[in-house]
Amino acid sequence: MDRPLQRCIVCGEERTVGIAIWDQFICHPCEQEMVKTDVQDEKYPFFIKQMRRIWLKENA
Ligand SMILES: [Zn+2]
């Protein structure tokens, strides 16, 4: 079974492997980044911003 390409909302790359959060897709590498990213990490606000964008869209 072929998995469709989906555009990752974090990095914008089209990939087949990743997770779906609400209706959105986060690719596996980004998911791994998020899991290991510490709250103190400078990348953390970026992830939160991306996640919030999904959330706001879902609740608009
Ligand atoms: Zn990604």
XYZ file of C-alpha atoms and ligand atoms in Angstrom:
61
model
C 0.000 0.000 0.000
C 1.491 3.278 -1.088
C 1.293 6.099 1.317
C 0.509 9.478 -0.179
C 2.986 12.299 -0.008
C 1.962 14.824 2.571
C 3.386 18.257 3.159
C 4.938 18.649 6.561
C 3.669 21.743 8.322
C 6.968 22.269 10.119
C 9.605 22.000 7.393
C 7.368 22.167 4.325
C 8.877 19.035 2.771
C 6.681 16.441 1.166
C 7.129 13.061 2.807
C 5.302 9.803 3.323
C 6.474 8.958 6.826
C 5.289 11.013 9.734
C 2.467 11.634 12.129
C -0.862 13.341 11.718
C -1.874 15.855 14.342
C -5.457 16.915 14.004
C -5.700 17.225 10.274
C -2.088 18.159 9.720
C 1.037 16.243 8.945
C 4.418 16.360 10.639
C 7.181 14.345 9.014
C 9.214 11.834 10.933
C 12.436 13.894 11.101
C 10.514 16.886 12.439
C 8.662 14.722 14.915
C 11.989 13.430 16.195
C 13.287 16.989 16.421
C 10.264 18.014 18.442
C 10.524 15.063 20.788
C 14.144 15.793 21.613
C 13.828 19.545 21.640
C 14.121 20.960 25.099
C 11.895 23.800 26.217
C 15.046 25.878 26.598
C 16.074 25.176 23.020
C 15.903 28.090 20.644
C 13.960 25.926 18.200
C 11.197 25.239 20.675
C 9.241 28.486 20.106
C 9.299 27.723 16.398
C 7.615 24.379 16.951
C 5.076 25.896 19.294
C 4.322 28.554 16.724
C 3.753 25.949 14.037
C 1.556 23.875 16.331
C -0.440 26.887 17.370
C -1.015 27.757 13.747
C -2.676 24.376 13.267
C -4.668 24.737 16.420
C -5.924 28.175 15.531
C -6.867 26.994 12.070
C -8.773 24.085 13.534
C -10.683 26.334 15.898
C -11.284 29.276 13.621
Zn 9.108 18.129 8.463
